[in-house]
Amino acid sequence: MPIAYKGTYHYRSGSTKQELKGLALQQFIMEKMGHSWDDIPVYGATLDDIDRNAIDYFLQCSIKAGRMDESEANSSTEDVLRNLGLFTKEGELKNAAILLFGKHVGQFFPSAVFKIGRFHTDESDLIIQDVIEGNLIQMASRVMEVLRTKYLLSPIHYEGLQRIEQLEIPDKALRELIYNAISHKAYTGPAIQMRIYDRSIELWNYGLLPKELTPAALLQKHSSYPRNHNIANVFYKAGFVESWGRGFKKIAEEFERASLPLPTIEENGGGVMAIVLRKTIDEVIAERGGDVGVNVGGMSEINVGDVSEIKLSDRQQIIVSIIRSNPTVSAKQMSETLSVTSRTIERDLAVMQKAGFIRHEGKDNAGVWVILEHGNTNS
């Protein structure tokens, strides 16, 4: 229990005395009052700052999840916000209202963004990046779309005549991790960050775990301790999350069902980090006996035109698809996309050129690739 002394608060940690200050002090005072940070009013914000499209999206999700009656589909913006408890007693919009449904969230909360970066093995080698901005109610879906189309692998298989593209990470588990990061972030600190490496994915949000929990306890049965009560409540009513602290348990179940190693959770740099191990394209192909396609950032080796009948390796078929999408692509860019060395790509390209499957025209570093209709087996 912190003790006030000469304008500062102090508490005992083991055998030492520590000063309670900054975000920790702010959270302590609000908790003692039964509030969370997202209860604070946004001075000057009005209903004109609320995006009706975001409200409608929430209503559709809530009704689909069975957590709201269909009769409420046409409720006014003000009624929806009042029913969700997003007005203060004085009639002012709370932080949560703008974060969840704001038209221009960044004007009020500049750190309410989700950063995604693709690296090779460390942070010094950034390949591409995206910054997802806007309201929180739609943020997770936008993040998932960017991950699916630009960053993650999607092994392809067929069940009968149905083509199935399953993300390398179970979809439900990945969404749960993203919802947890968004709803538990301390929005007074830096942006949520997802770093995607060749062999792992690191998802970090600012704000340490509540004192009642440890990283190890998250995957066990535990109560729910939301940092932002209003945001967590809206996510629950939208059907995005559970309200009983089962989020990480569900994540573990999805990873076990997919026979993947469980994510590890740790406190790092003033926040919480989830680390997910990932496989390379070659590993995905090998473990399925070569009878599998792979979609990389929306580019699939399945639809590669006339060359699809030529005996190319799985990776070489993906290279054809990349070239078809971007004829000026370099070997280095292809190696980054496929998470293999430049030498491996250069070896594939040499084999494919010698066999007459592709041709390079122009300068080595500024030419274009041409896909030939038929391989020249005499080359």
Short mmCIF file of C-alpha atoms in Angstrom, two decimals, residues 130-307:
data_model
loop_
_atom_site.label_atom_id
_atom_site.label_comp_id
_atom_site.label_asym_id
_atom_site.label_seq_id
_atom_site.Cartn_x
_atom_site.Cartn_y
_atom_site.Cartn_z
CA ASP A 130 3.39 -0.55 -42.29
CA VAL A 131 1.67 1.70 -39.77
CA ILE A 132 -2.00 0.93 -39.09
CA GLU A 133 -3.91 3.94 -37.77
CA GLY A 134 -7.53 4.72 -36.96
CA ASN A 135 -10.18 3.54 -34.50
CA LEU A 136 -9.54 0.49 -32.33
CA ILE A 137 -12.82 -1.27 -33.14
CA GLN A 138 -11.63 -1.94 -36.71
CA MET A 139 -7.87 -1.99 -36.13
CA ALA A 140 -7.46 -5.75 -35.60
CA SER A 141 -9.21 -6.56 -38.90
CA ARG A 142 -7.01 -4.07 -40.76
CA VAL A 143 -3.89 -5.53 -39.15
CA MET A 144 -4.93 -9.08 -40.09
CA GLU A 145 -5.54 -8.05 -43.70
CA VAL A 146 -2.09 -6.46 -44.00
CA LEU A 147 -0.42 -9.49 -42.38
CA ARG A 148 -2.23 -11.90 -44.70
CA THR A 149 -1.49 -9.98 -47.91
CA LYS A 150 2.07 -8.77 -47.25
CA TYR A 151 3.85 -10.54 -44.41
CA LEU A 152 2.78 -14.09 -43.55
CA LEU A 153 2.84 -17.42 -45.35
CA SER A 154 -0.38 -19.26 -46.22
CA PRO A 155 0.17 -22.96 -46.98
CA ILE A 156 -2.34 -24.12 -49.61
CA HIS A 157 -4.05 -27.51 -49.72
CA TYR A 158 -7.24 -28.96 -51.14
CA GLU A 159 -10.12 -30.71 -49.40
CA GLY A 160 -11.94 -32.27 -52.32
CA LEU A 161 -12.36 -29.41 -54.80
CA GLN A 162 -12.15 -26.72 -52.13
CA ARG A 163 -8.92 -24.71 -52.00
CA ILE A 164 -7.84 -23.99 -48.42
CA GLU A 165 -5.31 -21.27 -47.51
CA GLN A 166 -4.43 -21.55 -43.80
CA LEU A 167 -2.18 -18.89 -42.31
CA GLU A 168 1.10 -20.16 -40.87
CA ILE A 169 -0.24 -19.05 -37.45
CA PRO A 170 -3.77 -20.14 -36.46
CA ASP A 171 -6.10 -17.30 -37.45
CA LYS A 172 -8.10 -17.31 -34.19
CA ALA A 173 -4.97 -17.35 -32.05
CA LEU A 174 -3.35 -14.51 -33.99
CA ARG A 175 -6.48 -12.38 -33.70
CA GLU A 176 -6.64 -13.06 -29.96
CA LEU A 177 -3.02 -11.95 -29.55
CA ILE A 178 -3.73 -8.76 -31.49
CA TYR A 179 -6.93 -8.01 -29.52
CA ASN A 180 -5.02 -8.52 -26.28
CA ALA A 181 -2.29 -6.10 -27.36
CA ILE A 182 -4.83 -3.45 -28.37
CA SER A 183 -7.09 -3.72 -25.34
CA HIS A 184 -4.30 -3.98 -22.72
CA LYS A 185 -1.97 -1.31 -24.14
CA ALA A 186 -1.21 1.71 -21.96
CA TYR A 187 -2.10 4.49 -24.41
CA THR A 188 0.14 7.03 -22.69
CA GLY A 189 3.15 5.17 -24.12
CA PRO A 190 4.56 4.18 -27.54
CA ALA A 191 2.79 2.33 -30.35
CA ILE A 192 2.07 -1.39 -30.50
CA GLN A 193 4.89 -3.04 -32.42
CA MET A 194 4.95 -6.32 -34.35
CA ARG A 195 8.38 -7.36 -35.55
CA ILE A 196 8.39 -10.19 -38.08
CA TYR A 197 11.71 -12.00 -38.45
CA ASP A 198 12.71 -15.00 -40.56
CA ARG A 199 12.24 -17.35 -37.62
CA SER A 200 9.93 -15.56 -35.20
CA ILE A 201 7.26 -12.92 -34.66
CA GLU A 202 7.40 -10.54 -31.69
CA LEU A 203 4.25 -8.65 -30.68
CA TRP A 204 4.81 -5.96 -28.02
CA ASN A 205 2.46 -3.53 -26.29
CA TYR A 206 3.37 -0.91 -23.73
CA GLY A 207 2.20 -1.54 -20.15
CA LEU A 208 3.27 -4.25 -17.73
CA LEU A 209 1.05 -7.07 -16.50
CA PRO A 210 -1.18 -6.38 -13.48
CA LYS A 211 0.50 -7.22 -10.18
CA GLU A 212 -1.81 -10.24 -9.76
CA LEU A 213 -0.38 -11.98 -12.85
CA THR A 214 2.93 -13.32 -14.11
CA PRO A 215 3.76 -14.30 -17.73
CA ALA A 216 3.63 -17.99 -16.72
CA ALA A 217 0.17 -17.56 -15.15
CA LEU A 218 -1.37 -16.24 -18.38
CA LEU A 219 -1.63 -19.71 -19.92
CA GLN A 220 -3.24 -21.07 -16.75
CA LYS A 221 -6.69 -20.48 -15.29
CA HIS A 222 -6.89 -16.88 -14.04
CA SER A 223 -9.29 -14.01 -13.55
CA SER A 224 -9.55 -11.13 -16.00
CA TYR A 225 -7.69 -7.91 -15.10
CA PRO A 226 -8.30 -5.49 -17.99
CA ARG A 227 -6.15 -2.37 -18.07
CA ASN A 228 -8.81 -0.46 -20.01
CA HIS A 229 -12.21 -1.57 -18.69
CA ASN A 230 -14.28 0.25 -21.32
CA ILE A 231 -12.25 -0.98 -24.29
CA ALA A 232 -12.35 -4.55 -22.94
CA ASN A 233 -16.12 -4.30 -22.42
CA VAL A 234 -16.73 -3.09 -26.00
CA PHE A 235 -14.47 -5.81 -27.43
CA TYR A 236 -16.43 -8.37 -25.43
CA LYS A 237 -19.80 -7.07 -26.63
CA ALA A 238 -18.51 -7.09 -30.20
CA GLY A 239 -17.65 -10.78 -29.78
CA PHE A 240 -13.91 -10.19 -30.17
CA VAL A 241 -12.76 -11.46 -26.75
CA GLU A 242 -13.89 -13.39 -23.69
CA SER A 243 -14.45 -11.63 -20.37
CA TRP A 244 -13.26 -14.43 -18.12
CA GLY A 245 -9.51 -14.36 -18.64
CA ARG A 246 -9.57 -17.26 -21.14
CA GLY A 247 -7.82 -15.38 -23.97
CA PHE A 248 -4.38 -16.94 -23.61
CA LYS A 249 -5.90 -20.32 -22.84
CA LYS A 250 -7.71 -20.16 -26.20
CA ILE A 251 -4.45 -19.16 -27.88
CA ALA A 252 -2.71 -22.19 -26.40
CA GLU A 253 -5.53 -24.49 -27.54
CA GLU A 254 -5.28 -23.20 -31.12
CA PHE A 255 -1.50 -23.67 -31.25
CA GLU A 256 -1.77 -27.17 -29.79
CA ARG A 257 -4.47 -28.07 -32.33
CA ALA A 258 -2.12 -26.93 -35.12
CA SER A 259 0.80 -28.86 -33.55
CA LEU A 260 2.82 -25.67 -33.19
CA PRO A 261 5.03 -24.62 -30.26
CA LEU A 262 3.21 -22.37 -27.79
CA PRO A 263 4.00 -18.64 -27.81
CA THR A 264 6.18 -17.40 -24.98
CA ILE A 265 5.13 -14.35 -22.97
CA GLU A 266 7.57 -12.03 -21.23
CA GLU A 267 7.73 -8.55 -19.75
CA ASN A 268 10.13 -6.47 -21.77
CA GLY A 269 10.94 -2.75 -22.00
CA GLY A 270 8.02 -1.61 -19.88
CA GLY A 271 5.53 -3.76 -21.75
CA VAL A 272 4.41 -7.30 -22.56
CA MET A 273 5.84 -9.27 -25.49
CA ALA A 274 4.42 -12.41 -27.11
CA ILE A 275 6.98 -14.38 -29.14
CA VAL A 276 5.79 -16.82 -31.81
CA LEU A 277 8.19 -19.14 -33.62
CA ARG A 278 7.71 -19.50 -37.38
CA LYS A 279 8.86 -21.82 -40.17
CA THR A 280 10.42 -21.07 -43.54
CA ILE A 281 8.71 -21.87 -46.84
CA ASP A 282 11.06 -24.81 -47.39
CA GLU A 283 10.19 -26.27 -43.99
CA VAL A 284 6.46 -25.94 -44.65
CA ILE A 285 6.85 -27.67 -48.00
CA ALA A 286 9.12 -30.40 -46.63
CA GLU A 287 6.89 -31.37 -43.71
CA ARG A 288 3.99 -31.89 -46.12
CA GLY A 289 6.00 -34.06 -48.45
CA GLY A 290 6.20 -31.40 -51.14
CA ASP A 291 2.46 -31.72 -51.85
CA VAL A 292 1.59 -28.18 -50.86
CA GLY A 293 1.47 -24.69 -52.28
CA VAL A 294 2.37 -21.53 -50.44
CA ASN A 295 0.80 -18.09 -50.75
CA VAL A 296 3.29 -15.36 -49.90
CA GLY A 297 1.78 -11.93 -49.38
CA GLY A 298 -1.07 -12.56 -51.80
CA MET A 299 1.15 -14.11 -54.51
CA SER A 300 0.45 -17.78 -55.08
CA GLU A 301 2.46 -20.22 -57.17
CA ILE A 302 -0.74 -22.01 -58.20
CA ASN A 303 -1.81 -19.51 -60.88
CA VAL A 304 1.40 -19.11 -62.87
CA GLY A 305 0.03 -19.49 -66.37
CA ASP A 306 1.56 -21.79 -68.94
CA VAL A 307 4.64 -22.52 -66.84
#
